[in-house]
Amino acid sequence: MMKMTATALAAVLLAAAGSAVAAPTVDVLHYWTSGSEASGLNELKTLLQKEGVVWKDAPVAGGTGMNAVQVLHARVAAGDPPAAVQLQPSQIATWGKEGQLRDLDDIATKNGWDKIISPELIPYLNVDKQYVAVPVNVHRNNWLWYNKQVFDKLGLAPPKTWDEFNAVGDKLKAAGVIPLALGGQPWQELDLFENLVLGIGGPEFYRKALVQQDESALRSPTMLKVFTELRKLNDYVDPNYPGRDWNLATAMLIQGKAAMQIQGDWAKGEMLLANKKANVDYGCVPAPGTAGDFTWIIDAFSFFKTKNADKVEGQTDMATAVLDKNFQEAFSLKKGSIPARVDVSSAKFDECGKQSFVDRAQAQANHTTIPSLAHNAAAAEDKTGVFLDTISSFFESKNMTPQQGIDRLVSGLQSL
Ligand code: GAL
């Protein structure tokens, strides 16, 4: 654990003596509001408070920051940017290129970030080769979670392909169980879509279609298969899915009301918080067709430039604490993710977490690590917005044909 800085000690002592004194301070804009997200973040809050840092919490509920991003724009426009903000790669690029984010190179050099951060993440934390973000963790997005007791009771095996998924879905429906737990929000529907692109087309196709937005890939027979299967998934969700938050969908899986959820491993954080056990209550397998691939998501913090000395010190303390080795382990054990540091042992993680460590290393060796589109890593914000709007409209409008969906996606991207 870190030593208390002299300033922090002075602040604590003087505060205890009843004298008001400036103390290192951070106001933190984030969206970690579910039970397991808040529990993980509390590890950081507690660590910083022990250092004498004043933490002003600014939570904005809404999966993957779909609402927090609007609050951030409003606060910056009002001249009141947060000292610290939770961002993902495309947002780091947006604010970094505008010169609004603090240069963290001094902290990175002092703490050897180039050697301790998982290498595939580093380019996404830099703008013009300058660190402007510190990574908290890595989530894997291409997971399928299943309720093991429901599967065992019905004698089902977790699906490895999308044809197997459909067959399992039909058997679950016949047994009166909701096959797929889903929240009807654009990012969750785009999540399904990106897993279909990877599972049906493979990593290279994913890169061409979603990272490069190559028109021949978007108009290919493979993409038609993706949209056709996405339409099929309408048959496997319950009528009340529209607008549902992701953690309420996970609660359906935990309670056995639904049998499967295709979701990043933050869903596991909720299952752990509910005292559920891997391979007893829940099972984890790669999303159909994606075994050997690792769709990564980075959660990071950036720090808006400020002249306020207390905020500058609070930012320095927070950027340093986020990559503290003990915090990196404690956070991910609660959050369902794996550390952004490469030197944290997997020993304390459950079987699904251990599998994530192994699969990340294998995917790095095989060049099958893939940036998530739904979680703001594969494409710029404007292009991601077109995918969100188009895929959500397609999933919600059952009379839109797969070809119409593709035509709408291509024209939307071309209109940027
Ligand atoms: C992801 C984020 C996770 C979790 C999830 C649901 O984008 O990386 O930490 O917050 O959204 O909100």
PDB file of C-alpha atoms in Angstrom, residues 228-332:
ATOM      1  CA  THR A 228     -30.543 -12.373 -40.160  1.00  0.00           C
ATOM      2  CA  GLU A 229     -29.407 -13.977 -36.874  1.00  0.00           C
ATOM      3  CA  LEU A 230     -29.857 -10.687 -35.013  1.00  0.00           C
ATOM      4  CA  ARG A 231     -33.479 -10.705 -36.210  1.00  0.00           C
ATOM      5  CA  LYS A 232     -33.819 -14.295 -34.966  1.00  0.00           C
ATOM      6  CA  LEU A 233     -32.768 -13.158 -31.478  1.00  0.00           C
ATOM      7  CA  ASN A 234     -36.000 -11.151 -31.246  1.00  0.00           C
ATOM      8  CA  ASP A 235     -37.652 -14.559 -30.726  1.00  0.00           C
ATOM      9  CA  TYR A 236     -35.605 -15.283 -27.608  1.00  0.00           C
ATOM     10  CA  VAL A 237     -36.117 -12.160 -25.464  1.00  0.00           C
ATOM     11  CA  ASP A 238     -39.089 -11.407 -23.198  1.00  0.00           C
ATOM     12  CA  PRO A 239     -41.721  -8.743 -24.068  1.00  0.00           C
ATOM     13  CA  ASN A 240     -40.546  -6.463 -21.234  1.00  0.00           C
ATOM     14  CA  TYR A 241     -36.923  -6.098 -22.416  1.00  0.00           C
ATOM     15  CA  PRO A 242     -37.255  -2.502 -23.803  1.00  0.00           C
ATOM     16  CA  GLY A 243     -35.351   0.000 -21.621  1.00  0.00           C
ATOM     17  CA  ARG A 244     -34.233  -2.588 -19.074  1.00  0.00           C
ATOM     18  CA  ASP A 245     -30.854  -1.861 -17.421  1.00  0.00           C
ATOM     19  CA  TRP A 246     -28.141  -4.495 -17.916  1.00  0.00           C
ATOM     20  CA  ASN A 247     -27.936  -5.408 -14.228  1.00  0.00           C
ATOM     21  CA  LEU A 248     -31.684  -6.129 -14.110  1.00  0.00           C
ATOM     22  CA  ALA A 249     -31.191  -8.491 -17.037  1.00  0.00           C
ATOM     23  CA  THR A 250     -28.380 -10.141 -15.071  1.00  0.00           C
ATOM     24  CA  ALA A 251     -30.756 -10.435 -12.081  1.00  0.00           C
ATOM     25  CA  MET A 252     -33.156 -12.445 -14.313  1.00  0.00           C
ATOM     26  CA  LEU A 253     -30.283 -14.820 -15.096  1.00  0.00           C
ATOM     27  CA  ILE A 254     -29.356 -15.120 -11.399  1.00  0.00           C
ATOM     28  CA  GLN A 255     -32.984 -15.909 -10.483  1.00  0.00           C
ATOM     29  CA  GLY A 256     -33.363 -18.447 -13.301  1.00  0.00           C
ATOM     30  CA  LYS A 257     -36.108 -16.433 -14.978  1.00  0.00           C
ATOM     31  CA  ALA A 258     -33.819 -16.257 -18.013  1.00  0.00           C
ATOM     32  CA  ALA A 259     -31.266 -18.871 -19.001  1.00  0.00           C
ATOM     33  CA  MET A 260     -28.531 -16.928 -20.841  1.00  0.00           C
ATOM     34  CA  GLN A 261     -27.031 -13.452 -21.124  1.00  0.00           C
ATOM     35  CA  ILE A 262     -24.479 -12.348 -23.712  1.00  0.00           C
ATOM     36  CA  GLN A 263     -22.619  -9.624 -21.849  1.00  0.00           C
ATOM     37  CA  GLY A 264     -19.228  -8.443 -20.702  1.00  0.00           C
ATOM     38  CA  ASP A 265     -17.931  -9.851 -17.417  1.00  0.00           C
ATOM     39  CA  TRP A 266     -19.297  -6.971 -15.346  1.00  0.00           C
ATOM     40  CA  ALA A 267     -22.317  -9.285 -15.282  1.00  0.00           C
ATOM     41  CA  LYS A 268     -20.174 -11.689 -13.231  1.00  0.00           C
ATOM     42  CA  GLY A 269     -19.595  -8.888 -10.712  1.00  0.00           C
ATOM     43  CA  GLU A 270     -23.344  -8.896  -9.999  1.00  0.00           C
ATOM     44  CA  MET A 271     -23.373 -12.699  -9.689  1.00  0.00           C
ATOM     45  CA  LEU A 272     -20.458 -12.615  -7.234  1.00  0.00           C
ATOM     46  CA  LEU A 273     -22.214  -9.899  -5.219  1.00  0.00           C
ATOM     47  CA  ALA A 274     -25.262 -12.239  -5.046  1.00  0.00           C
ATOM     48  CA  ASN A 275     -22.917 -14.927  -3.627  1.00  0.00           C
ATOM     49  CA  LYS A 276     -23.270 -17.073  -6.743  1.00  0.00           C
ATOM     50  CA  LYS A 277     -20.455 -19.449  -7.679  1.00  0.00           C
ATOM     51  CA  ALA A 278     -18.886 -20.263 -11.030  1.00  0.00           C
ATOM     52  CA  ASN A 279     -19.741 -23.758 -12.342  1.00  0.00           C
ATOM     53  CA  VAL A 280     -22.305 -24.147  -9.553  1.00  0.00           C
ATOM     54  CA  ASP A 281     -24.818 -21.351 -10.117  1.00  0.00           C
ATOM     55  CA  TYR A 282     -23.499 -19.864 -13.343  1.00  0.00           C
ATOM     56  CA  GLY A 283     -21.369 -21.001 -16.233  1.00  0.00           C
ATOM     57  CA  CYS A 284     -19.245 -18.933 -18.616  1.00  0.00           C
ATOM     58  CA  VAL A 285     -18.303 -19.792 -22.201  1.00  0.00           C
ATOM     59  CA  PRO A 286     -17.104 -17.651 -25.110  1.00  0.00           C
ATOM     60  CA  ALA A 287     -20.027 -16.136 -27.038  1.00  0.00           C
ATOM     61  CA  PRO A 288     -20.977 -18.553 -29.849  1.00  0.00           C
ATOM     62  CA  GLY A 289     -18.268 -18.821 -32.503  1.00  0.00           C
ATOM     63  CA  THR A 290     -15.749 -16.642 -30.604  1.00  0.00           C
ATOM     64  CA  ALA A 291     -13.612 -19.213 -28.751  1.00  0.00           C
ATOM     65  CA  GLY A 292      -9.957 -18.062 -28.872  1.00  0.00           C
ATOM     66  CA  ASP A 293     -10.952 -14.421 -29.417  1.00  0.00           C
ATOM     67  CA  PHE A 294     -10.785 -11.745 -26.716  1.00  0.00           C
ATOM     68  CA  THR A 295     -12.928  -8.638 -27.186  1.00  0.00           C
ATOM     69  CA  TRP A 296     -11.397  -6.184 -24.743  1.00  0.00           C
ATOM     70  CA  ILE A 297     -12.853  -3.132 -23.071  1.00  0.00           C
ATOM     71  CA  ILE A 298     -10.790  -0.599 -21.091  1.00  0.00           C
ATOM     72  CA  ASP A 299     -12.208   1.365 -18.205  1.00  0.00           C
ATOM     73  CA  ALA A 300      -9.949   4.336 -17.555  1.00  0.00           C
ATOM     74  CA  PHE A 301      -9.828   7.694 -15.837  1.00  0.00           C
ATOM     75  CA  SER A 302      -8.668  10.950 -17.393  1.00  0.00           C
ATOM     76  CA  PHE A 303      -8.100  14.275 -15.665  1.00  0.00           C
ATOM     77  CA  PHE A 304      -9.227  17.633 -17.011  1.00  0.00           C
ATOM     78  CA  LYS A 305      -6.581  20.362 -16.847  1.00  0.00           C
ATOM     79  CA  THR A 306      -6.941  22.689 -13.857  1.00  0.00           C
ATOM     80  CA  LYS A 307      -4.907  25.441 -12.158  1.00  0.00           C
ATOM     81  CA  ASN A 308      -6.353  24.540  -8.734  1.00  0.00           C
ATOM     82  CA  ALA A 309      -3.393  23.158  -6.721  1.00  0.00           C
ATOM     83  CA  ASP A 310      -5.577  20.918  -4.514  1.00  0.00           C
ATOM     84  CA  LYS A 311      -7.183  19.327  -7.561  1.00  0.00           C
ATOM     85  CA  VAL A 312      -3.796  18.876  -9.263  1.00  0.00           C
ATOM     86  CA  GLU A 313      -2.497  17.019  -6.204  1.00  0.00           C
ATOM     87  CA  GLY A 314      -5.704  14.996  -5.923  1.00  0.00           C
ATOM     88  CA  GLN A 315      -5.387  14.019  -9.619  1.00  0.00           C
ATOM     89  CA  THR A 316      -1.781  12.934  -9.102  1.00  0.00           C
ATOM     90  CA  ASP A 317      -2.736  10.814  -6.096  1.00  0.00           C
ATOM     91  CA  MET A 318      -5.665   9.245  -7.992  1.00  0.00           C
ATOM     92  CA  ALA A 319      -3.703   8.483 -11.178  1.00  0.00           C
ATOM     93  CA  THR A 320      -1.040   6.824  -9.016  1.00  0.00           C
ATOM     94  CA  ALA A 321      -3.535   4.861  -6.903  1.00  0.00           C
ATOM     95  CA  VAL A 322      -5.430   3.443  -9.914  1.00  0.00           C
ATOM     96  CA  LEU A 323      -2.387   1.371 -10.947  1.00  0.00           C
ATOM     97  CA  ASP A 324      -1.526   0.367  -7.383  1.00  0.00           C
ATOM     98  CA  LYS A 325      -1.053  -3.421  -7.601  1.00  0.00           C
ATOM     99  CA  ASN A 326      -3.224  -4.280  -4.584  1.00  0.00           C
ATOM    100  CA  PHE A 327      -6.020  -2.014  -5.806  1.00  0.00           C
ATOM    101  CA  GLN A 328      -5.841  -3.497  -9.301  1.00  0.00           C
ATOM    102  CA  GLU A 329      -6.491  -6.974  -7.839  1.00  0.00           C
ATOM    103  CA  ALA A 330      -9.102  -5.902  -5.259  1.00  0.00           C
ATOM    104  CA  PHE A 331     -11.092  -3.899  -7.825  1.00  0.00           C
ATOM    105  CA  SER A 332     -11.284  -6.618 -10.482  1.00  0.00           C
TER     106      SER A 332
END
